[in-house]
CSV table of C-alpha atoms and ligand atoms in Angstrom, one decimal:
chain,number,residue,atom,x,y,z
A,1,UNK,CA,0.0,0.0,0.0
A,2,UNK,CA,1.4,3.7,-0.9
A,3,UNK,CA,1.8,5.3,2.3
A,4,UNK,CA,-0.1,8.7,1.5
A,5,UNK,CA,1.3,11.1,4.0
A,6,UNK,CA,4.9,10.6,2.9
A,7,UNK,CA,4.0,12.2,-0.7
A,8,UNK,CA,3.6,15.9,-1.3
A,9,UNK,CA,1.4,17.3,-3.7
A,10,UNK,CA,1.9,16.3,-7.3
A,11,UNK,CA,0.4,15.8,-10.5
A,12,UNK,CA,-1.5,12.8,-11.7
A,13,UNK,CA,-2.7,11.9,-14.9
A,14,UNK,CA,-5.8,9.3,-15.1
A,15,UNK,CA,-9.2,9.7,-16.3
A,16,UNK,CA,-9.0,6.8,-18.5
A,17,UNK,CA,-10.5,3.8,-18.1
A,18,UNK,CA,-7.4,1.2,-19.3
A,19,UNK,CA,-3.8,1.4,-18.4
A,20,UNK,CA,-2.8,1.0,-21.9
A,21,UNK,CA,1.1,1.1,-23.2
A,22,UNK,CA,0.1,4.4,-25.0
A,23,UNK,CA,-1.9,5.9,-21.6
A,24,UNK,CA,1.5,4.4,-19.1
A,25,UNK,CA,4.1,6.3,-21.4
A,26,UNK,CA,1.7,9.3,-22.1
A,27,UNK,CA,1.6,9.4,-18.0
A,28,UNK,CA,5.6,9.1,-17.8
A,29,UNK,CA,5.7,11.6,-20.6
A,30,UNK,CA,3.7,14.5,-18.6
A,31,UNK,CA,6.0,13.8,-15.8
A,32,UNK,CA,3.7,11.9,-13.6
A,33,UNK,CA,4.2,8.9,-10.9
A,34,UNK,CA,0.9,8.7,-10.4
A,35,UNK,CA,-2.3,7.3,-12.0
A,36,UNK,CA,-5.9,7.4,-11.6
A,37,UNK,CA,-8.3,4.7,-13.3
A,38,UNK,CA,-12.2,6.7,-14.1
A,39,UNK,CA,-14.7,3.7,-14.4
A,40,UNK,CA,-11.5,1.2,-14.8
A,41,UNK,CA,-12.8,-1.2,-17.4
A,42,UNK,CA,-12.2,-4.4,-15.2
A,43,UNK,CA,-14.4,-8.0,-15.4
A,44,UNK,CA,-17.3,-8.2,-12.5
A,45,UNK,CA,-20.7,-7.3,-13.4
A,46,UNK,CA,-21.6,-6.4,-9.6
A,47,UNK,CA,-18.5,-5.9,-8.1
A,48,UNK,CA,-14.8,-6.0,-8.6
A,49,UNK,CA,-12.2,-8.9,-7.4
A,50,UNK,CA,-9.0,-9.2,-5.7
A,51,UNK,CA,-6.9,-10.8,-8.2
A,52,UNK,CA,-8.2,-8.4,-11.0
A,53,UNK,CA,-7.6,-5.5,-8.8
A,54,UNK,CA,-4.3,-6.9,-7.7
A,55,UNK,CA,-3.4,-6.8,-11.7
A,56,UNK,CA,-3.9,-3.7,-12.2
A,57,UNK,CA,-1.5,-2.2,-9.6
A,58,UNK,CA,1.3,-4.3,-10.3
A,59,UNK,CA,0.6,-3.5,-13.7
A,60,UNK,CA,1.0,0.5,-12.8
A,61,UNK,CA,4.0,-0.6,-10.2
A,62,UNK,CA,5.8,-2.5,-12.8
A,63,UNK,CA,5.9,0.5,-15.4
A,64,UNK,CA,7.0,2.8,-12.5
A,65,UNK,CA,3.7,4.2,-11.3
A,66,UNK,CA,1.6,4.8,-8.5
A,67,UNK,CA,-2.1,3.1,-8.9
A,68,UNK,CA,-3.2,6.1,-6.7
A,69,UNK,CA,-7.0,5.6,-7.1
A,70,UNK,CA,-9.8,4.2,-8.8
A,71,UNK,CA,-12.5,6.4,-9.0
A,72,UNK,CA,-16.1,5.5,-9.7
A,73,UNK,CA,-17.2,1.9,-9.7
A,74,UNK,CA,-19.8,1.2,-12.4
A,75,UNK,CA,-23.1,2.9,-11.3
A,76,UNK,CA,-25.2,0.1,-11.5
A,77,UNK,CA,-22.7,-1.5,-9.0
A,78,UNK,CA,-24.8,1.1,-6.6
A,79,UNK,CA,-27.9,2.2,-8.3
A,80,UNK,CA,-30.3,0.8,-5.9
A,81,UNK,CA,-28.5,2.3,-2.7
A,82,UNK,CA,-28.4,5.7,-3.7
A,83,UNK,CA,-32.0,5.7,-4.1
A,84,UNK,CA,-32.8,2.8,-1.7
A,85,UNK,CA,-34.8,0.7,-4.0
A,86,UNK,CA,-34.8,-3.1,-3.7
A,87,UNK,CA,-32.1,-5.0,-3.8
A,88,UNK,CA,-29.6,-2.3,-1.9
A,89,UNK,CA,-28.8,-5.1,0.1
A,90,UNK,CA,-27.0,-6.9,-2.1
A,91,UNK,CA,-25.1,-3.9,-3.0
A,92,UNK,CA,-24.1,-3.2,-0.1
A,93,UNK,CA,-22.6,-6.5,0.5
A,94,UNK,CA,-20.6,-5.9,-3.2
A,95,UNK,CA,-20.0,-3.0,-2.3
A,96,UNK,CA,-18.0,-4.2,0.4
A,97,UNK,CA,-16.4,-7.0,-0.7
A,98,UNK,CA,-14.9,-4.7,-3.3
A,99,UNK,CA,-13.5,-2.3,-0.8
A,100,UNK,CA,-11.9,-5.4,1.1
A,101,UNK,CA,-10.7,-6.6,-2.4
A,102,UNK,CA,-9.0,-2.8,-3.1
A,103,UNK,CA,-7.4,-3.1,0.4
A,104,UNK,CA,-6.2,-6.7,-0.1
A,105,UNK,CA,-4.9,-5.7,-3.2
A,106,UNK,CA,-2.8,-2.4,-1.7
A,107,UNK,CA,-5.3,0.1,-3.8
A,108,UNK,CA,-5.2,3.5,-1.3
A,109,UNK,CA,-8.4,5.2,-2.5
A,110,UNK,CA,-12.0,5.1,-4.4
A,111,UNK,CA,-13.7,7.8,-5.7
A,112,UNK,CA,-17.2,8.3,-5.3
A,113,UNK,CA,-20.1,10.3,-5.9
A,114,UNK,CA,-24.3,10.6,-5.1
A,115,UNK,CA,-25.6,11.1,-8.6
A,116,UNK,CA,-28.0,8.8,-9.4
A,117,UNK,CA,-28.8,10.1,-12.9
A,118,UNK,CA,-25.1,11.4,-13.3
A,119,UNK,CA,-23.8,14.7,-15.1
A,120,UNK,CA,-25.9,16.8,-16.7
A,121,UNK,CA,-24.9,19.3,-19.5
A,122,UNK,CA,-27.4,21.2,-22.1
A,123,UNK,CA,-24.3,21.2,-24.0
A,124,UNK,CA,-21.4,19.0,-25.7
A,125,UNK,CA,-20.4,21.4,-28.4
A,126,UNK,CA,-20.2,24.8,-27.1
A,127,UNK,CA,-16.9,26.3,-29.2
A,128,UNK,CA,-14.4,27.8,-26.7
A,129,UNK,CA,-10.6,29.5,-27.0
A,130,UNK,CA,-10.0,29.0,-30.6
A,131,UNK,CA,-12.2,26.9,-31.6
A,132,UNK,CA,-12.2,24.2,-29.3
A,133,UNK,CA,-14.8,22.0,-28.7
A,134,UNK,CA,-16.1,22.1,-24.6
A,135,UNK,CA,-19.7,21.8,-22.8
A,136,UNK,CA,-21.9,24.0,-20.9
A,137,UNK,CA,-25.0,23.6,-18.5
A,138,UNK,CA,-28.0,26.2,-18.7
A,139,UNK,CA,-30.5,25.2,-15.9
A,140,UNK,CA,-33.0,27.1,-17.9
A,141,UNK,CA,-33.3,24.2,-20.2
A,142,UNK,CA,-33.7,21.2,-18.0
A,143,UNK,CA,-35.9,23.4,-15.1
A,144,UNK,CA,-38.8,21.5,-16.3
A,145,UNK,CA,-37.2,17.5,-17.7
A,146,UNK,CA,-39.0,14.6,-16.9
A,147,UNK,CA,-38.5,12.5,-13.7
A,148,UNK,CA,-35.3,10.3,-14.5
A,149,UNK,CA,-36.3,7.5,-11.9
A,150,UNK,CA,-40.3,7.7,-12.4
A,151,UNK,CA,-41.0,9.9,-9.0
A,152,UNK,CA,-39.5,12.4,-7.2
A,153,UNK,CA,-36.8,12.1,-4.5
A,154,UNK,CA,-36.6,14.8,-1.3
A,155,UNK,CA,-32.9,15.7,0.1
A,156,UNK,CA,-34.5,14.1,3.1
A,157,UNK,CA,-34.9,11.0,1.8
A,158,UNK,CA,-31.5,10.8,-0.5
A,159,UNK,CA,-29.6,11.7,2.7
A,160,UNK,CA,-31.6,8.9,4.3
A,161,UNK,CA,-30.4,6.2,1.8
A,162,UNK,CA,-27.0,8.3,2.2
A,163,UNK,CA,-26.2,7.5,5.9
A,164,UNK,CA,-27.4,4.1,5.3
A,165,UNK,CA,-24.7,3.5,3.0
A,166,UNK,CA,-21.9,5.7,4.3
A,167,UNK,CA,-22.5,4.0,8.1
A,168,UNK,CA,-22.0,0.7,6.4
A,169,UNK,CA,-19.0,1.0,4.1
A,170,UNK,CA,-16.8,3.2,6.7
A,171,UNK,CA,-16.1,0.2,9.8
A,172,UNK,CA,-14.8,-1.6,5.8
A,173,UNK,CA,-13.2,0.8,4.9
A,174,UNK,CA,-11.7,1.4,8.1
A,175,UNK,CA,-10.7,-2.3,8.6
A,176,UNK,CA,-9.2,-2.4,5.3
A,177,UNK,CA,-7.3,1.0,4.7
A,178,UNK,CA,-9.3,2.3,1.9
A,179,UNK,CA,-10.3,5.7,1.6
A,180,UNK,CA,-13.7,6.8,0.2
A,181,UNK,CA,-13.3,10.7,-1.8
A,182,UNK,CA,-16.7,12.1,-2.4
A,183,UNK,CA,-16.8,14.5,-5.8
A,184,UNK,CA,-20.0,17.3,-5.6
A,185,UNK,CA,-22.9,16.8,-7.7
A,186,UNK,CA,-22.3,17.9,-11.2
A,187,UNK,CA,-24.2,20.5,-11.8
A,188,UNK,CA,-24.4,21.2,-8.1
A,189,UNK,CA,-27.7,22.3,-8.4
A,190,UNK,CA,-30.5,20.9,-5.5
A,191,UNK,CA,-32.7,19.1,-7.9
A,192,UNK,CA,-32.2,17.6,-11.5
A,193,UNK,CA,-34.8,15.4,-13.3
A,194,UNK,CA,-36.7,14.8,-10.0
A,195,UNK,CA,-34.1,14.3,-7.7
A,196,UNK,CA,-32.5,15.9,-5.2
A,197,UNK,CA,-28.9,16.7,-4.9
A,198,UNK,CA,-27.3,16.6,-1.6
A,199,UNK,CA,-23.4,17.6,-2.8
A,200,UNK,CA,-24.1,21.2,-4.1
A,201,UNK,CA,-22.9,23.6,-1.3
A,202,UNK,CA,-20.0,24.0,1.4
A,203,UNK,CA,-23.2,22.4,4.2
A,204,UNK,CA,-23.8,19.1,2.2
A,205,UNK,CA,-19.9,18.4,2.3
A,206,UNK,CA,-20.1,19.1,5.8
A,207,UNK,CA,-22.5,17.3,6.8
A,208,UNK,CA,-21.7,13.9,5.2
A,209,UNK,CA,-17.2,14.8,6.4
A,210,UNK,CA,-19.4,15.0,10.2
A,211,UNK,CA,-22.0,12.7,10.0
A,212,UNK,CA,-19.0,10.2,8.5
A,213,UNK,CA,-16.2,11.3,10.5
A,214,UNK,CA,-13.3,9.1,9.4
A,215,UNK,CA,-10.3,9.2,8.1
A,216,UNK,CA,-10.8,7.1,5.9
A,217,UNK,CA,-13.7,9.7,4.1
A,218,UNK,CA,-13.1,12.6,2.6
A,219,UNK,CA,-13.5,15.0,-0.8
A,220,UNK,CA,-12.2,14.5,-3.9
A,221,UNK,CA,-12.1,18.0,-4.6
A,222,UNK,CA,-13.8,19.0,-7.8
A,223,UNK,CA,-12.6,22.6,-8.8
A,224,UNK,CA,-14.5,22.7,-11.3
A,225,UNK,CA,-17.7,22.0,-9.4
A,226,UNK,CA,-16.6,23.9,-6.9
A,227,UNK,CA,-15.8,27.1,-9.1
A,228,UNK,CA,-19.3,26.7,-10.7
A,229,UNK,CA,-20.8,26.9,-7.1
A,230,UNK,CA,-21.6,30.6,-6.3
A,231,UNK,CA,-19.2,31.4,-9.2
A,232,UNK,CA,-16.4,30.2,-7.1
A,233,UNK,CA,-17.0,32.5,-4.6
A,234,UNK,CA,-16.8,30.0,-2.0
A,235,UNK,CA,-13.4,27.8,-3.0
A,236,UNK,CA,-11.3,29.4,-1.1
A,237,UNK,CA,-13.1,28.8,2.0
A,238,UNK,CA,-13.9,25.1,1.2
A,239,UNK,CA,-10.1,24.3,0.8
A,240,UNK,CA,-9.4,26.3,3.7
A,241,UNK,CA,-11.8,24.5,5.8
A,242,UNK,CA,-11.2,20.9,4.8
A,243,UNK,CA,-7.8,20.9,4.0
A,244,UNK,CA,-6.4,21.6,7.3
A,245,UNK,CA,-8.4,18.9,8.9
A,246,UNK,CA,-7.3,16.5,6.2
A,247,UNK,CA,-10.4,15.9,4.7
A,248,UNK,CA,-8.7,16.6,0.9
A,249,UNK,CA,-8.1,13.5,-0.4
A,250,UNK,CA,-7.3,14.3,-4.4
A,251,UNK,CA,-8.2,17.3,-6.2
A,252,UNK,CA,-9.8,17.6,-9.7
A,253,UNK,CA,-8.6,20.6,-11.4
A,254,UNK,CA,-10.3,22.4,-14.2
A,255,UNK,CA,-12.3,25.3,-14.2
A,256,UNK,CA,-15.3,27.0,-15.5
A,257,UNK,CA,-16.8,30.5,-16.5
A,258,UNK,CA,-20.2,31.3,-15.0
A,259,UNK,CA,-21.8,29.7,-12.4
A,260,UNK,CA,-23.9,26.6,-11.5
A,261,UNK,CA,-27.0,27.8,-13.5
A,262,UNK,CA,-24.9,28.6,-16.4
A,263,UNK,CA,-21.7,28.1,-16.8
A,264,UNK,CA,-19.3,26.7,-19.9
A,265,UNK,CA,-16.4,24.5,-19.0
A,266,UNK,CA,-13.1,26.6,-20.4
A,267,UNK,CA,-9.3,25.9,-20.8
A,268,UNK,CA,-7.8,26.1,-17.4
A,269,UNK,CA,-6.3,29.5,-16.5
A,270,UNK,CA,-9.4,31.8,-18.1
A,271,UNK,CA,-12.3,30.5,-15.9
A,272,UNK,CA,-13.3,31.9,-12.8
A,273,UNK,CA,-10.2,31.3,-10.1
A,274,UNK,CA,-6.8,32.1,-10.2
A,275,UNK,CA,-5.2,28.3,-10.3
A,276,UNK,CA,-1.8,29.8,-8.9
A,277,UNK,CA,-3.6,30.8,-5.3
A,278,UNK,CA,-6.0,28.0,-5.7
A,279,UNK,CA,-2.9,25.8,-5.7
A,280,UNK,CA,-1.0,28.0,-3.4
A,281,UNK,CA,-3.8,27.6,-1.2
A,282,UNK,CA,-4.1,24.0,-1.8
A,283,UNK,CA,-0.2,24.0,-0.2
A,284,UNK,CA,-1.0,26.2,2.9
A,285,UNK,CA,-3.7,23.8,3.9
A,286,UNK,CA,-1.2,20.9,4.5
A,287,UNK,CA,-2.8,19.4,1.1
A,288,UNK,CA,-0.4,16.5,-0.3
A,289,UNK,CA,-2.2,14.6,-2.8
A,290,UNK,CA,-3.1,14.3,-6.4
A,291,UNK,CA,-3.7,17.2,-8.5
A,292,UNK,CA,-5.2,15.6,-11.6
A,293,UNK,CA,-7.1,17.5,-15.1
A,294,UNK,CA,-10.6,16.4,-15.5
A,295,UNK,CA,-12.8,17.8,-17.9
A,296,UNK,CA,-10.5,19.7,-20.4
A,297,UNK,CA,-11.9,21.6,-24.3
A,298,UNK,CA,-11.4,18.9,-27.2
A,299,UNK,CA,-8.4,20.4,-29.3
A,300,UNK,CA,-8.1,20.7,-33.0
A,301,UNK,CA,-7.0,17.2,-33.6
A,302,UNK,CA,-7.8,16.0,-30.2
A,303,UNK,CA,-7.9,12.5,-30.0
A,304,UNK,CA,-11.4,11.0,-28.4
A,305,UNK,CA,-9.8,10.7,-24.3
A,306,UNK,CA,-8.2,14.7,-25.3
A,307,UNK,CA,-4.5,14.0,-25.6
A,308,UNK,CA,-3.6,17.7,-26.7
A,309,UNK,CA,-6.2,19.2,-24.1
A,310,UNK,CA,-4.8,16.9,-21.3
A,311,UNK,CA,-1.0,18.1,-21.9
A,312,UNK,CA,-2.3,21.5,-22.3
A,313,UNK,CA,-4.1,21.5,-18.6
A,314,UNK,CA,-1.1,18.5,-17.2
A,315,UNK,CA,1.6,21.0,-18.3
A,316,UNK,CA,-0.3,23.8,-16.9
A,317,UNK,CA,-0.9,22.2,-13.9
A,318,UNK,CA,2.4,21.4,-13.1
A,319,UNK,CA,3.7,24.8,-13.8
A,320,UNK,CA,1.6,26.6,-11.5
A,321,UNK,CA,2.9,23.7,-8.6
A,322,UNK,CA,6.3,24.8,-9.0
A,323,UNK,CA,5.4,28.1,-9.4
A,324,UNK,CA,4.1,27.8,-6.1
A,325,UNK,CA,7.1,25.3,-4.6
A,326,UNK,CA,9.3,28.2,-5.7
A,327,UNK,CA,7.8,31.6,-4.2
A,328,UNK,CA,6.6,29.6,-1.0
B,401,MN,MN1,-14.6,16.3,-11.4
């Protein structure tokens, strides 16, 4: 197992779903030791095994990487908890077996989030800087969509099937040294398609880092949600808040013009924040994880996972941490 707290913040690359020849040397190539798995395509139609897990990170470790975190299990691995339909039960008990499996298998952290019906943009082709292809989100459109899971579902009642889950997984996640990183809601709006959205302000975070008060839980940081939150207004404050307690587990960096009820995703470095003090900031809160691009505009002769977007924000990225390293 990679013992976290003896690494200080660096830069990641992941978001892909294989650890390919051509995704390990493109890592190596941006400078990274670290790697992140989104959705890792791996066998297990309700939850993921030992030996497959254990593949993967030798795989990473034998090509001189970090596997650093796997973020996102297939939804359907969890469809039924986050809206507590029948069957959560069995779930649950995947659910945990492949928490034990990530911890028998030396794999530090899993990303999570509460989105039943996922990310929502109105958007997939709004031009950017240059020309480049990026998304945007205009509430205005989807105020009135249909329900996504035939009824409505109250905050009260998602934070119900919430604590259900989180007081479950933690005593596993405890016993086996895995880490659970919660990303907002994306759009962090309070209600899309019916249901309600519990990670869309500074209280929802705080209220599932208290009412699951572990090490072992704690934010993966979306910037980018976080930026389209009040227009950003309240990042500073967030990092300020959960960093020192150690509650920052990995941070997703990109960033966005506008705010939550309209915004477009942009190239890093023109959206709302300054990334130097956001990464400055990051550093002053004792922060010493994985800063990683997420999102990033489709180049002119992008490739379909963004090669020349993901150096663009990677190289960026790493400029403004030792930009930082250098004046601190
Ligand atoms: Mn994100």
């Amino acid at each position: 197992m990679i013992n976290l707290d003896s690494l200080e913040m660096r830069v990641g690359i992941g978001q892909f779903n294989e650890l390919t020849d051509e995704q390990i040397a493109f890592s190596r190539q941006c400078g990274a030791d670290d790697v992140l798995l989104n959705t890792a395509k791996l066998p297990g139609e309700e939850r993921w095994e030992f030996k497959d897990l254990l593949r993967l990170r030798t795989h990473a470790e034998d090509n001189n990487l970090r596997l650093f975190a796997l973020e996102n299990v297939p939804t359907k691995f969890y469809d039924k908890i986050m809206i507590g339909a029948e069957g959560r039960e069995q779930q649950l008990e995947n659910m945990q077996e492949t928490v034990r499996n990530m911890g028998r298998a030396g794999i530090p952290i899993l990303g999570y989030h509460w989105m039943p019906n996922s990310v929502w943009r109105t958007s997939w082709e709004r031009p950017v800087r240059g020309g480049a292809i990026s998304n945007a989100f205009e509430m205005e459109l989807v105020k009135d969509a249909p329900l996504t899971h035939g009824r409505a579902y109250s905050a009260d009642e998602m934070w119900a099937n919430y604590d259900w889950y989180l007081s479950r997984m933690m005593p596993v996640c405890e016993e086996y040294n895995v880490r659970m990183a919660l990303h907002p809601d994306d759009p962090p709006v309070p209600s899309l398609g019916g249901i309600a959205r519990l990670f869309w302000n500074f209280e929802g975070f705080k209220r599932a880092m208290e009412s699951h008060a572990s090490p072992m839980h704690g934010l993966d940081f979306c910037h980018g949600c976080w930026s389209e939150m009040r227009g950003g207004a309240g990042v500073m404050e967030a990092i300020e808040y959960f960093g020192p307690r150690g509650r920052i587990f990995y941070v997703h960096l990109r960033d966005v013009r506008g705010s939550a009820e309209n915004f477009t995703e942009c190239f890093i470095g023109e959206g709302n924040m300054n990334i130097f003090k956001v990464v400055q900031k990051l550093k002053q809160s004792g922060f010493k994880g994985l800063l990683i691009d997420d999102h990033v505009p489709h180049m002119v002769n992008d490739s379909p996972w963004g090669h020349r977007g993901r150096a663009f924000a990677t190289g960026y990225i790493s400029a403004m941490l030792q930009a930082v390293n250098t004046v601190a």
